[in-house]
Coordinates of C-alpha atoms in Angstrom, one line a residue:
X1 CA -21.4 -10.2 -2.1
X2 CA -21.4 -9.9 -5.8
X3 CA -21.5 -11.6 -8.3
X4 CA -21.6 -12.1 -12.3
X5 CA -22.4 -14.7 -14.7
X6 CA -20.8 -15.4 -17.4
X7 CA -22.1 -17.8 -20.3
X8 CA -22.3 -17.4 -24.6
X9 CA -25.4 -15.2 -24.3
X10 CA -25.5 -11.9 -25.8
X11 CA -21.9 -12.4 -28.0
X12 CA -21.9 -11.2 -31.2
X13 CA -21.6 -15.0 -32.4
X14 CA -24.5 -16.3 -30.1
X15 CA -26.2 -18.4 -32.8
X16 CA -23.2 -20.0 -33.5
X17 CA -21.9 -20.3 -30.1
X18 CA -25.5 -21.4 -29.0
X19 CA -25.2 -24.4 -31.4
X20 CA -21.9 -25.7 -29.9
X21 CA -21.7 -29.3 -28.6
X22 CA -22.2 -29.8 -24.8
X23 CA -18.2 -29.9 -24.4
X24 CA -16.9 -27.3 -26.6
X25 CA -19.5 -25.1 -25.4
X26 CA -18.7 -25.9 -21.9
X27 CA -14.9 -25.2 -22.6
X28 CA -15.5 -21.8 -24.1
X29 CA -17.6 -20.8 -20.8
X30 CA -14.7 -22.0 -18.6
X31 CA -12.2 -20.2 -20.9
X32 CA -14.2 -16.6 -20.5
X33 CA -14.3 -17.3 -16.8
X34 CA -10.9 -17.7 -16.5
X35 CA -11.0 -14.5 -18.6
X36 CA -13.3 -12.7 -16.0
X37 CA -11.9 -14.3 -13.3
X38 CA -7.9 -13.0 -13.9
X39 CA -9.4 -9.3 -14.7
X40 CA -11.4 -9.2 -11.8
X41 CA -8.2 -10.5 -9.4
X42 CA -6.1 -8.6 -10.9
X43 CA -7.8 -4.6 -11.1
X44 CA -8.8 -5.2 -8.0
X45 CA -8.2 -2.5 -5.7
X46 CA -4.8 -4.0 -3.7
X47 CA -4.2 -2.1 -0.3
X48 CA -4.1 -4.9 2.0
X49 CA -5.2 -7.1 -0.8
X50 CA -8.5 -8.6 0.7
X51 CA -10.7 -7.5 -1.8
X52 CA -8.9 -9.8 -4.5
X53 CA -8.6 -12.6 -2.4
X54 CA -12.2 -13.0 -2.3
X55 CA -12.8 -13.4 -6.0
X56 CA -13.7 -16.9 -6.5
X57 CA -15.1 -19.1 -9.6
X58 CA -17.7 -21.6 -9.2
X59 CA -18.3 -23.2 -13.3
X60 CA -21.3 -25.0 -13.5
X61 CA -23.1 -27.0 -16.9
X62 CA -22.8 -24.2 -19.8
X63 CA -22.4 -21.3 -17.2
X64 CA -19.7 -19.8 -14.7
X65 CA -20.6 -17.0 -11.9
X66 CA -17.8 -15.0 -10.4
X67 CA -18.1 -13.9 -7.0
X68 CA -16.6 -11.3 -4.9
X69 CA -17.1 -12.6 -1.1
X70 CA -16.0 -9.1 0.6
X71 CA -18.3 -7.4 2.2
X72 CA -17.4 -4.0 1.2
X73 CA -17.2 -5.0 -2.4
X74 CA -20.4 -2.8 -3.6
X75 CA -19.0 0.1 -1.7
X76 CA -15.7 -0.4 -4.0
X77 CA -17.7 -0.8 -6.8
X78 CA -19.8 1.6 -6.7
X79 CA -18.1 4.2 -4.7
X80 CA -19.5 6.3 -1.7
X81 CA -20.7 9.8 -1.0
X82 CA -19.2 12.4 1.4
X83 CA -20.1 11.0 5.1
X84 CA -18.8 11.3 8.6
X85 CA -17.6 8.5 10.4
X86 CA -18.3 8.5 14.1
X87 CA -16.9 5.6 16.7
X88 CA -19.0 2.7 17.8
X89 CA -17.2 0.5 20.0
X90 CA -15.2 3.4 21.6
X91 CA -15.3 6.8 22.9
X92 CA -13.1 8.0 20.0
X93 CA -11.8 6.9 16.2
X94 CA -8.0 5.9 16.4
X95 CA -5.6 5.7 13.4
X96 CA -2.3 6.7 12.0
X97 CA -1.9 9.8 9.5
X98 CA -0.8 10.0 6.0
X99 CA 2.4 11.2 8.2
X100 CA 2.5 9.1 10.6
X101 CA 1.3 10.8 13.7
X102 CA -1.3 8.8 15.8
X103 CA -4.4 10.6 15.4
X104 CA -7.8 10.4 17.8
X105 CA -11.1 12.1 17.0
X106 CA -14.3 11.8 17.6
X107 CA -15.8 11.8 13.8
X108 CA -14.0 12.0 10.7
X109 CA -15.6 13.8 7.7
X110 CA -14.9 11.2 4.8
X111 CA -14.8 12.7 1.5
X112 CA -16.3 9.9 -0.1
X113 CA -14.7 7.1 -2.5
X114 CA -14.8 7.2 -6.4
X115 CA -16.8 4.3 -8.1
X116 CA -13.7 1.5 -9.2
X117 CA -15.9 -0.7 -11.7
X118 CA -13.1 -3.5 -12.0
X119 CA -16.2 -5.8 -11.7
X120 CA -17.8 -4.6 -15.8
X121 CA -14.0 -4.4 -16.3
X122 CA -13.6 -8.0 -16.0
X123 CA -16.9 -8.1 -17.8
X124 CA -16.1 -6.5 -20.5
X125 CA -12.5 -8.1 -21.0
X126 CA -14.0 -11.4 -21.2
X127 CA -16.4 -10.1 -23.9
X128 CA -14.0 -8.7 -25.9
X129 CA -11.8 -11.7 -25.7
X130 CA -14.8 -14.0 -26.5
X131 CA -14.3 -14.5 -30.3
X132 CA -11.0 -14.8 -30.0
X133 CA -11.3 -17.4 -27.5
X134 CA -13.7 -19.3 -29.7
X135 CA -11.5 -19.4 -32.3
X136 CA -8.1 -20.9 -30.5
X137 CA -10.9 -23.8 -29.8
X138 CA -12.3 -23.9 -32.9
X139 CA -8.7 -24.2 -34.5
X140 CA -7.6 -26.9 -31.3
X141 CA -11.0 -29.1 -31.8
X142 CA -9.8 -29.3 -35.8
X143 CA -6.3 -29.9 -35.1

């Protein structure tokens, strides 16, 4: 699993956003969640779509984690090196061909995966969005 927290710590306006009431504070760490949360579904890698499904939210007092619950999501993240896959519940490795012929073997020389970092993606969204955020409440809390 992995996983991320998300809170007001480290934003350029930290003193500021550190001195917000319980609620308004609270709202502003749901609101970069939801941030986080959307980029993270969303860039996720979709092939079956799995990996996306398994982004969750839990929002606590003054902080938010975000979780991806797949098993392979480090691998995703960050990417894997050149290795060959060999069968383990069979004699041979079964599957279908980029042109559809059905293929058995009995290893598979994978190339290896590039690193996807949708995970500091959604990261960094929220963090760019942040003052922005805080602003929209600032202005509905005055209204």
């Amino acid at each position: 699993m992995l996983s991320f927290e998300v809170s007001t710590s480290g934003l350029e306006f930290d003193d500021v956003a550190q001195k917000l009431s319980g609620p308004m504070r609270q709202k502003l760490v749901e609101k970069l969640a939801d941030i986080a949360w959307a980029s993270a579904f969303w860039n996720a890698p979709t092939q079956t779509g799995y990996l996306a499904s398994t982004v969750v939210k839990e929002v606590g007092d003054g902080e938010a984690s975000i979780n991806v619950l797949a098993s392979y999501a480090m691998y995703v993240v960050k990417g894997t090196r050149p290795h060959v896959i060999r069968p383990v519940n069979a004699s041979v490795l079964a599957f279908e061909a980029a042109d559809g012929r059905l293929v058995f073997t009995h290893l598979v020389n994978h190339p290896g995966t590039k690193p996807n970092p949708f995970i500091q993606n959604a990261v960094d969204d929220a963090r760019c969005k942040a003052e922005e955020t805080f602003a929209r409440l600032w202005l509905e809390m005055l209204s």
